[in-house]
Coordinates of C-alpha atoms in Angstrom, one line a residue:
M1 CA 197.7 -100.5 69.2
K2 CA 196.0 -104.0 70.4
K3 CA 196.7 -103.5 74.0
L4 CA 195.2 -99.8 73.6
I5 CA 192.2 -101.0 72.2
L6 CA 191.8 -103.7 74.9
F7 CA 191.9 -101.8 77.2
V8 CA 189.6 -99.0 76.2
F9 CA 186.8 -102.1 75.7
V10 CA 187.6 -103.6 79.1
T11 CA 187.2 -100.0 80.6
A12 CA 183.9 -99.5 78.5
V13 CA 182.5 -102.7 79.8
C14 CA 183.5 -102.1 83.4
F15 CA 182.0 -98.6 83.6
T16 CA 178.8 -99.9 81.7
A17 CA 178.5 -102.7 84.5
T18 CA 178.9 -100.2 87.3
A19 CA 176.5 -97.6 85.6
Q20 CA 173.9 -100.1 85.4
R21 CA 174.5 -102.1 88.7
F22 CA 171.6 -103.4 89.7
Y23 CA 170.8 -104.0 93.9
D24 CA 168.6 -107.5 93.9
V25 CA 166.2 -107.1 97.2
I26 CA 166.3 -110.6 97.6
K27 CA 170.2 -110.3 98.2
Y28 CA 169.5 -108.3 100.9
G29 CA 167.0 -110.2 102.8
A30 CA 163.9 -109.7 101.3
K31 CA 161.8 -112.7 100.9
N32 CA 159.6 -113.1 97.5
D33 CA 157.1 -115.9 99.1
S34 CA 155.6 -112.5 101.6
S35 CA 156.5 -114.7 104.5
K36 CA 158.5 -111.8 105.8
I37 CA 158.0 -108.0 105.7
A38 CA 161.0 -106.7 103.4
T39 CA 161.2 -103.0 104.7
K40 CA 164.6 -103.0 105.9
P41 CA 165.7 -105.2 103.3
I42 CA 164.7 -102.9 100.8
A43 CA 165.8 -99.9 102.6
D44 CA 169.3 -101.7 102.6
A45 CA 169.3 -102.1 99.0
I46 CA 168.1 -98.5 98.4
A47 CA 170.9 -97.2 100.9
A48 CA 173.7 -99.6 99.0
A49 CA 172.7 -97.8 95.8
S50 CA 172.8 -94.3 97.0
K51 CA 176.2 -95.1 98.6
A52 CA 177.3 -96.4 95.0
G53 CA 176.1 -93.2 93.6
G54 CA 172.8 -94.4 92.4
G55 CA 171.5 -97.7 90.9
T56 CA 168.4 -99.9 90.1
V57 CA 166.6 -101.7 93.1
Y58 CA 165.6 -104.8 91.2
F59 CA 162.5 -106.9 92.6
P60 CA 162.4 -110.2 90.6
A61 CA 159.1 -112.2 90.3
G62 CA 157.4 -113.0 93.3
K63 CA 155.4 -111.7 96.4
Y64 CA 156.8 -108.8 98.7
L65 CA 155.1 -107.7 101.7
T66 CA 156.7 -104.4 102.6
G67 CA 156.0 -101.0 104.8
P68 CA 156.7 -97.7 103.2
I69 CA 159.8 -97.2 100.4
H70 CA 161.8 -93.9 101.0
L71 CA 163.8 -93.3 97.6
K72 CA 166.8 -91.3 97.5
S73 CA 168.5 -89.4 94.6
N74 CA 169.3 -91.5 91.4
I75 CA 167.4 -94.5 92.5
T76 CA 165.3 -96.5 90.3
I77 CA 162.7 -99.4 91.2
L78 CA 162.2 -101.8 89.2
I79 CA 159.3 -104.3 89.6
D80 CA 159.9 -107.0 87.0
A81 CA 156.8 -108.7 85.5
G82 CA 155.7 -111.0 87.6
A83 CA 156.5 -109.2 90.9
E84 CA 154.1 -107.8 93.2
L85 CA 155.0 -105.4 96.0
H86 CA 152.0 -105.8 98.8
F87 CA 151.9 -102.8 101.3
S88 CA 151.2 -103.5 105.0
D89 CA 147.8 -102.4 106.3
N90 CA 149.3 -102.0 109.9
F91 CA 149.3 -98.3 110.7
D92 CA 152.2 -98.4 112.7
D93 CA 154.4 -99.1 109.7
Y94 CA 153.9 -96.0 108.7
L95 CA 155.6 -94.0 111.5
P96 CA 157.5 -91.8 111.9
M97 CA 155.1 -89.2 110.1
V98 CA 156.8 -87.1 107.6
E99 CA 156.4 -83.7 105.5
S100 CA 153.4 -84.2 103.2
R101 CA 150.1 -82.3 101.8
Y102 CA 146.9 -83.4 102.7
E103 CA 144.0 -81.8 100.3
G104 CA 146.3 -78.7 99.5
V105 CA 147.6 -78.2 103.0
D106 CA 150.9 -78.8 104.2
V107 CA 151.0 -81.0 106.9
K108 CA 153.3 -83.9 109.0
S109 CA 151.5 -87.2 108.5
F110 CA 152.0 -90.9 107.5
S111 CA 154.5 -91.9 105.5
P112 CA 153.5 -92.4 101.8
L113 CA 153.9 -95.8 100.7
F114 CA 156.5 -94.8 98.3
Y115 CA 158.1 -91.4 99.3
A116 CA 160.7 -89.0 98.2
Y117 CA 161.6 -85.5 99.6
K118 CA 164.1 -83.1 97.7
A119 CA 165.4 -85.9 95.5
E120 CA 166.3 -85.9 92.0
N121 CA 166.3 -88.8 89.1
I122 CA 164.0 -91.2 90.8
A123 CA 162.0 -93.7 88.9
I124 CA 159.4 -96.3 89.8
T125 CA 159.2 -98.7 86.8
G126 CA 158.7 -102.3 85.7
R127 CA 155.8 -104.7 84.3
G128 CA 155.3 -105.5 87.9
T129 CA 152.3 -104.7 90.6
I130 CA 152.0 -102.4 93.5
N131 CA 149.2 -103.3 95.8
G132 CA 148.3 -100.6 98.5
H133 CA 145.7 -102.9 100.7
G134 CA 143.8 -99.8 101.3
Q135 CA 140.6 -101.3 102.8
K136 CA 141.6 -101.1 106.2
W137 CA 142.4 -97.4 105.6
W138 CA 138.8 -96.7 103.9
N139 CA 137.3 -98.4 106.7
Y140 CA 138.7 -96.5 109.5
A141 CA 138.0 -93.1 107.5
L142 CA 134.5 -93.8 106.7
T143 CA 133.7 -95.2 110.6
F144 CA 135.3 -91.9 111.7
Y145 CA 133.1 -89.8 109.2
K146 CA 130.1 -91.1 110.2
N147 CA 130.3 -91.5 113.9
Q148 CA 133.0 -88.9 115.0
T149 CA 134.8 -91.2 117.4
E150 CA 137.3 -89.6 119.7
R151 CA 140.6 -89.1 118.4
N152 CA 142.9 -92.1 118.4
K153 CA 146.3 -92.1 119.1
Y154 CA 147.4 -91.3 115.8
Q155 CA 145.3 -88.3 115.4
L156 CA 146.9 -87.2 118.3
L157 CA 150.1 -87.7 117.1
F158 CA 149.2 -85.5 114.1
D159 CA 148.0 -82.9 116.1
S160 CA 151.1 -82.5 118.2
L161 CA 153.1 -82.3 114.7
N162 CA 150.6 -79.9 113.3
K163 CA 149.9 -77.2 116.0
D164 CA 151.1 -74.4 113.8
I165 CA 150.3 -75.0 110.5
L166 CA 148.4 -72.6 108.1
L167 CA 144.9 -73.7 107.8
P168 CA 142.1 -73.7 104.9
D169 CA 139.1 -71.2 105.4
D170 CA 137.4 -74.6 106.9
P171 CA 139.8 -75.8 109.7
T172 CA 137.6 -78.5 110.8
Q173 CA 138.7 -80.4 107.6
M174 CA 142.0 -81.3 109.5
K175 CA 140.1 -82.3 112.3
R176 CA 137.1 -84.4 110.8
G177 CA 139.0 -87.2 109.3
F178 CA 141.3 -90.1 109.4
L179 CA 144.2 -88.6 107.3
R180 CA 145.4 -91.7 105.1
P181 CA 148.8 -91.9 103.2
P182 CA 149.0 -91.1 99.5
F183 CA 150.4 -94.1 97.5
I184 CA 153.1 -92.4 95.6
Q185 CA 154.4 -89.0 96.7
P186 CA 157.6 -87.6 95.4
L187 CA 157.8 -84.0 97.3
Y188 CA 160.2 -80.9 96.0
C189 CA 161.8 -83.4 94.2
K190 CA 163.4 -83.2 90.1
N191 CA 163.3 -85.5 87.4
V192 CA 160.8 -88.1 88.4
L193 CA 159.7 -91.1 86.1
I194 CA 157.0 -93.6 87.2
E195 CA 156.5 -96.2 84.0
G196 CA 155.0 -99.3 83.0
I197 CA 153.5 -100.5 86.4
T198 CA 150.2 -101.7 87.6
I199 CA 148.5 -99.7 90.9
T200 CA 145.8 -101.1 92.9
N201 CA 144.0 -100.7 96.5
S202 CA 145.4 -97.1 97.1
P203 CA 144.9 -96.2 100.6
F204 CA 143.9 -92.3 99.7
W205 CA 145.3 -90.4 96.3
T206 CA 147.3 -92.6 94.3
V207 CA 149.8 -90.9 92.4
T208 CA 150.7 -87.3 93.9
P209 CA 153.9 -85.5 92.9
E210 CA 154.0 -81.8 95.2
F211 CA 155.9 -79.1 94.2
C212 CA 158.2 -81.6 91.7
E213 CA 159.6 -80.4 88.4
N214 CA 159.9 -82.5 85.4
V215 CA 157.8 -85.6 86.2
T216 CA 156.7 -88.2 83.8
I217 CA 153.9 -90.8 84.5
K218 CA 153.7 -93.0 81.4
A219 CA 152.0 -96.4 80.6
V220 CA 150.5 -96.7 84.2
T221 CA 147.5 -98.9 84.9
I222 CA 145.6 -97.5 88.0
N223 CA 142.7 -99.6 89.2
N224 CA 141.0 -98.6 92.5
P225 CA 137.6 -100.3 93.7
P226 CA 134.7 -97.8 94.4
S227 CA 136.5 -96.0 97.9
P228 CA 136.9 -93.0 99.3
N229 CA 139.1 -90.2 97.7
T230 CA 141.3 -93.1 96.1
D231 CA 142.3 -90.4 92.8
G232 CA 144.4 -91.8 89.8
I233 CA 147.0 -89.0 89.4
N234 CA 147.2 -85.8 91.0
P235 CA 150.1 -83.8 90.5
S236 CA 150.2 -80.4 92.7
S237 CA 151.6 -77.4 92.4
C238 CA 154.3 -79.0 89.7
R239 CA 155.8 -77.8 86.7
Y240 CA 156.5 -79.6 83.3
V241 CA 154.5 -82.6 84.0
H242 CA 154.0 -85.3 81.2
I243 CA 151.2 -87.8 81.7
S244 CA 150.6 -90.2 78.7
D245 CA 149.2 -93.5 77.9
C246 CA 147.6 -94.7 81.4
H247 CA 144.4 -96.3 81.5
I248 CA 142.5 -95.4 84.9
S249 CA 140.0 -96.6 86.7
V250 CA 139.5 -95.2 90.6
G251 CA 136.9 -94.4 93.3
D252 CA 137.6 -90.6 93.0
D253 CA 138.5 -88.2 90.0
C254 CA 141.0 -90.0 87.4
I255 CA 143.5 -87.0 86.7
T256 CA 143.3 -84.0 89.1
I257 CA 145.4 -81.0 88.8
K258 CA 145.9 -78.9 92.2
S259 CA 147.9 -75.9 93.5
G260 CA 146.6 -75.7 96.9
K261 CA 143.9 -74.9 99.2
D262 CA 142.8 -71.3 100.4
L263 CA 145.7 -69.6 102.6
P264 CA 148.1 -72.4 102.6
G265 CA 147.8 -72.7 98.6
R266 CA 148.1 -68.5 98.1
T267 CA 150.8 -68.4 100.6
K268 CA 152.9 -71.0 98.9
A269 CA 151.9 -69.6 95.5
T270 CA 153.3 -72.3 93.6
P271 CA 151.4 -72.5 90.5
A272 CA 150.4 -75.8 88.8
E273 CA 151.9 -75.3 85.3
N274 CA 153.0 -76.5 81.7
Y275 CA 151.4 -79.9 82.2
T276 CA 150.6 -82.3 78.7
I277 CA 147.9 -85.2 79.1
T278 CA 147.4 -87.4 76.5
N279 CA 146.3 -90.7 75.0
C280 CA 144.8 -92.0 78.4
T281 CA 141.9 -93.9 78.5
M282 CA 139.5 -93.5 81.8
L283 CA 136.8 -95.5 83.1
S284 CA 135.3 -95.3 86.8
G285 CA 135.8 -91.8 88.3
H286 CA 134.1 -88.7 89.8
G287 CA 135.6 -86.8 87.0
G288 CA 138.0 -87.6 84.1
V289 CA 140.6 -84.4 83.8
V290 CA 139.4 -82.1 86.6
I291 CA 141.1 -79.0 87.9
G292 CA 140.7 -77.9 91.4
S293 CA 139.0 -77.3 93.7
E294 CA 142.4 -76.9 95.3
M295 CA 143.5 -74.2 92.7
S296 CA 144.9 -71.2 95.4
G297 CA 148.4 -71.2 93.8
D298 CA 147.3 -70.8 89.8
V299 CA 146.9 -73.3 87.2
K300 CA 148.4 -72.5 84.1
K301 CA 149.4 -73.6 80.8
I302 CA 147.5 -77.2 80.5
T303 CA 146.8 -79.3 77.6
I304 CA 144.7 -82.3 77.6
S305 CA 144.3 -84.3 74.4
N306 CA 143.3 -87.7 72.5
C307 CA 141.4 -89.0 75.6
V308 CA 138.4 -91.4 75.8
F309 CA 136.2 -91.3 79.1
D310 CA 133.8 -94.1 79.2
G311 CA 131.8 -94.2 82.5
T312 CA 133.4 -91.5 84.6
D313 CA 130.4 -89.1 86.4
R314 CA 131.9 -86.2 84.2
G315 CA 134.5 -85.5 81.8
I316 CA 136.5 -82.4 82.0
R317 CA 135.6 -80.3 85.3
I318 CA 137.1 -77.1 86.4
K319 CA 135.9 -76.4 89.9
T320 CA 136.3 -73.8 92.6
A321 CA 134.5 -71.4 95.4
R322 CA 135.0 -68.4 96.8
G323 CA 137.9 -67.8 99.4
R324 CA 140.5 -70.0 97.0
G325 CA 141.7 -67.2 95.2
G326 CA 143.9 -68.3 92.5
V327 CA 143.8 -68.4 88.6
V328 CA 143.3 -71.0 86.1
E329 CA 144.1 -70.0 82.5
D330 CA 145.6 -70.8 79.4
I331 CA 143.9 -74.4 79.1
R332 CA 143.5 -76.2 76.0
V333 CA 141.1 -79.4 75.5
D334 CA 141.2 -81.0 72.4
N335 CA 140.0 -84.6 70.5
I336 CA 138.4 -86.2 73.3
V337 CA 135.5 -88.8 73.4
M338 CA 133.3 -89.3 76.0
K339 CA 130.6 -91.9 76.5
N340 CA 128.6 -93.0 79.2
I341 CA 128.9 -90.1 81.1
K342 CA 126.6 -89.8 84.3
A343 CA 126.5 -85.9 85.0
Q344 CA 128.1 -82.9 82.8
A345 CA 130.4 -83.8 79.9
I346 CA 132.3 -80.4 80.5
V347 CA 131.9 -78.2 83.9
L348 CA 133.2 -75.0 84.5
D349 CA 132.0 -74.1 88.1
M350 CA 133.2 -71.1 90.3
E351 CA 130.2 -72.4 93.0
Y352 CA 131.5 -75.6 94.1
A353 CA 130.9 -74.6 97.3
K354 CA 127.7 -72.2 97.6
T355 CA 128.4 -68.6 99.1
Q356 CA 127.2 -65.0 99.1
P357 CA 128.7 -62.9 96.6
A358 CA 131.6 -60.7 98.1
P359 CA 134.1 -58.1 97.2
V360 CA 136.8 -59.0 94.5
S361 CA 139.8 -59.9 96.1
E362 CA 142.9 -62.2 96.6
R363 CA 140.2 -64.5 97.5
T364 CA 138.3 -64.2 94.5
P365 CA 139.2 -67.1 91.9
Q366 CA 139.3 -66.7 88.1
F367 CA 138.9 -68.9 85.1
R368 CA 139.9 -67.5 81.6
N369 CA 141.2 -68.0 78.4
I370 CA 139.8 -71.8 78.1
R371 CA 139.4 -73.4 75.0
L372 CA 137.5 -76.7 73.8
S373 CA 137.8 -78.3 70.8
N374 CA 136.7 -81.4 68.8
I375 CA 134.6 -83.3 71.5
T376 CA 132.0 -86.1 71.5
A377 CA 130.2 -86.6 74.1
Y378 CA 127.2 -89.0 75.2
T379 CA 126.0 -87.6 78.7
K380 CA 123.5 -86.4 80.9
Q381 CA 124.1 -82.8 80.4
A382 CA 126.4 -81.2 77.8
M383 CA 127.9 -78.3 79.5
F384 CA 127.5 -76.2 82.5
I385 CA 129.5 -73.2 83.0
N386 CA 129.1 -71.0 86.4
G387 CA 130.8 -67.9 87.1
L388 CA 130.4 -65.6 89.8
D389 CA 128.4 -62.3 90.2
E390 CA 131.6 -60.4 91.0
M391 CA 134.0 -62.4 88.6
P392 CA 132.3 -64.2 85.2
V393 CA 134.1 -67.1 83.6
S394 CA 135.7 -65.2 80.8
E395 CA 137.4 -65.8 77.2
I396 CA 135.9 -69.4 76.9
S397 CA 135.3 -71.1 73.2
L398 CA 134.0 -74.3 72.2
N399 CA 134.6 -75.6 68.9
D400 CA 133.4 -78.6 66.4
C401 CA 131.7 -80.6 69.1
V402 CA 128.7 -82.5 69.2
F403 CA 126.7 -83.5 72.4
E404 CA 124.0 -86.4 72.5
A405 CA 122.5 -85.4 76.1
E406 CA 119.1 -85.3 78.1
T407 CA 119.8 -81.6 78.6
G408 CA 121.8 -78.9 76.9
I409 CA 124.6 -76.3 77.6
T410 CA 123.9 -73.8 80.5
I411 CA 126.2 -70.6 80.6
R412 CA 125.4 -68.1 83.9
N413 CA 127.6 -65.3 84.9
G414 CA 130.0 -65.7 81.5
K415 CA 132.1 -63.1 79.8
D416 CA 133.4 -63.3 76.0
I417 CA 132.1 -66.8 75.2
E418 CA 132.2 -68.4 71.7
L419 CA 130.3 -71.4 70.2
H420 CA 131.8 -72.4 66.8
N421 CA 130.0 -75.6 65.0
V422 CA 128.3 -77.1 67.9
R423 CA 125.6 -79.5 67.6
V424 CA 123.7 -80.4 70.7
N425 CA 120.7 -82.8 70.9
T426 CA 118.9 -82.8 74.1
K427 CA 116.1 -84.8 75.2
T428 CA 114.4 -82.1 77.3
G429 CA 114.6 -78.1 77.4
A430 CA 116.5 -75.5 75.3
S431 CA 120.0 -77.1 73.5
L432 CA 121.6 -73.8 74.9
S433 CA 120.5 -71.3 77.8
V434 CA 122.4 -68.4 78.7
E435 CA 121.7 -66.2 81.5
K436 CA 123.6 -63.1 82.9
T437 CA 126.5 -63.1 80.2
E438 CA 128.0 -60.4 78.1
R439 CA 129.6 -60.7 75.1
L440 CA 128.3 -64.4 73.4
T441 CA 129.0 -65.6 70.1
V442 CA 127.0 -68.3 68.7
N443 CA 128.1 -69.7 64.9
G444 CA 126.7 -72.5 63.5
F445 CA 124.8 -74.2 66.4
V446 CA 122.3 -76.7 65.9
S447 CA 120.1 -79.6 67.1
A448 CA 119.7 -82.5 64.8
K449 CA 116.8 -83.7 67.0
P450 CA 114.8 -80.3 67.6
L451 CA 112.0 -80.4 70.1
T452 CA 108.9 -78.7 69.7
T453 CA 108.5 -78.2 73.3
A454 CA 111.4 -76.0 73.9
P455 CA 113.8 -73.2 71.7
L456 CA 116.8 -73.9 70.4
I457 CA 118.8 -71.3 72.3
R458 CA 117.2 -69.4 75.2
L459 CA 118.9 -66.1 76.1
T460 CA 118.1 -64.2 79.3
N461 CA 119.3 -60.8 80.7
V462 CA 122.5 -60.9 78.2
E463 CA 124.3 -58.1 76.2
N464 CA 125.9 -57.9 73.0
V465 CA 125.3 -61.2 71.6
L466 CA 125.8 -62.5 67.8
L467 CA 124.1 -65.2 66.4
M468 CA 125.6 -66.2 63.2
N469 CA 125.8 -68.6 60.4
N470 CA 122.9 -70.9 61.9
W471 CA 120.9 -72.8 59.6
P472 CA 118.5 -74.8 62.0
F473 CA 117.3 -78.3 60.9
N474 CA 113.6 -78.7 59.8
G475 CA 111.2 -79.2 62.5
T476 CA 112.8 -76.5 64.7
K477 CA 109.9 -74.5 66.0
T478 CA 111.5 -72.1 67.9
F479 CA 115.4 -71.0 67.0
A480 CA 115.4 -68.1 69.9
E481 CA 113.9 -67.2 72.9
I482 CA 114.9 -63.6 74.1
K483 CA 113.9 -62.4 77.3
G484 CA 114.9 -60.4 80.5
A485 CA 114.7 -56.6 81.1
N486 CA 118.5 -56.2 81.2
T487 CA 118.9 -58.0 77.4
K488 CA 121.2 -55.5 75.4
N489 CA 122.4 -55.4 71.9
I490 CA 121.2 -58.9 70.2
L491 CA 122.6 -59.2 66.6
F492 CA 121.5 -61.5 63.9
K493 CA 123.5 -62.2 61.0
N494 CA 123.9 -64.6 58.1
N495 CA 121.2 -67.0 59.3
T496 CA 118.7 -69.1 57.6
L497 CA 116.2 -69.7 60.0
G498 CA 113.2 -71.0 57.7
E499 CA 110.2 -71.9 59.6
A500 CA 112.2 -71.3 63.0
A501 CA 110.7 -68.3 64.9
V502 CA 112.3 -65.8 67.2
I503 CA 110.4 -65.0 70.5
V504 CA 111.0 -61.8 72.2
A505 CA 109.5 -61.4 75.3
D506 CA 107.8 -58.2 76.3
D507 CA 110.3 -57.1 78.9
V508 CA 112.9 -56.6 76.5
K509 CA 113.0 -53.4 74.2
K510 CA 112.4 -54.0 70.8
E511 CA 115.4 -52.1 69.5
E512 CA 117.6 -54.1 71.5
V513 CA 116.8 -57.4 69.2
K514 CA 118.0 -56.4 65.5
Q515 CA 117.3 -59.5 63.1

């Protein structure tokens, strides 16, 4: 019996040691004083781990200079506290070009700094730092944008490898710029974990899983300085994505959800779906959490909760344009605090690019069933909803929200819109302006700082509106101003308006307003 117990114990120890085997990159020739580029030693350590069935490729404290790192299945990259990975800014190090995706278009381009293709069970973890040294990439891209210089050898190589790709509506997108590599891009992977690391100076989008399943991004810090297109986390056409406890300050959007652009996105028809985003803080960025504008493959079943945005240009932003196609639906946003928002706290805009009305087709985008609640925002504009003439934004609700704003909520081309217990304090203009919208409920809407120079609510060419349970603050001179020859069926119910007036313009038929 003692021999049997000893055998089982030794076997268990050996099995555990094998299962947790570490592959120290220094033992494979990497220098932790950045004196020599370590691309090959790192690749050798990954190959050895892969040959053994998987393992942890370990970076002890120190500074490592490297080119791109390609992960294989069952590989964990562990970047220990005190370890720094510095990626080369020599463009040649990111050749040969690989399968990638650039702004929603499938291409072959520079290798991402961390890359995996059709791998499973991969991870990048630890308390260390990875630095993309993006300045040279940014400078080159900005120079090309400004000067439209002749295509260099990298762009000519790109052209030769991408002769037959599906192009977006604006094909010059693939010609006008210098295509920079994303920092971390797993492509067609399953079971991806990115946890604990600090990322800085990304050449382009920072963490961009594409066509992946079961992705977890947790406790990651991303610090990119003001720089072109250095979005934080952009999971595109993925499903089962979990983003939590991250701290993000970047040169573009902090978190963006995408699913492909125009015909390339509709052809792949791979939605972004089943995402949870929670417990994150976001500082510098064009948007806090953004959906689109590349959403041609659909975006569905997204929850965003318990986040703080402080200093972003916008808070929650959903954007698209005619030609994209695709549907954004079943979105939940709850328990958000926004401060120092430079433009709008909430944006739902279907005219991100201005175009003329068109017949409804597969190229017509749709926004529907979007629910926002428990939001406090200090911002320039409270909210902007802008649908299309041929496709209104529909099934939108705003519940238990407070806005301190220069200007209020604007809604155009909406359908089935509800506002419940919403307070909007403005410095100028109406707190709520609604145009060309059908079926609107306004329940318990107030301003604690009413203006004498503007109505609380302005309605223009709207149909089927219910104004209920409203009790404006003392000092509200005009509760509602109603105008527009197409205005129909405005119903007041259970309101306590006091001295606040309702002004009905001459172009509105009197029988259409029921007080």
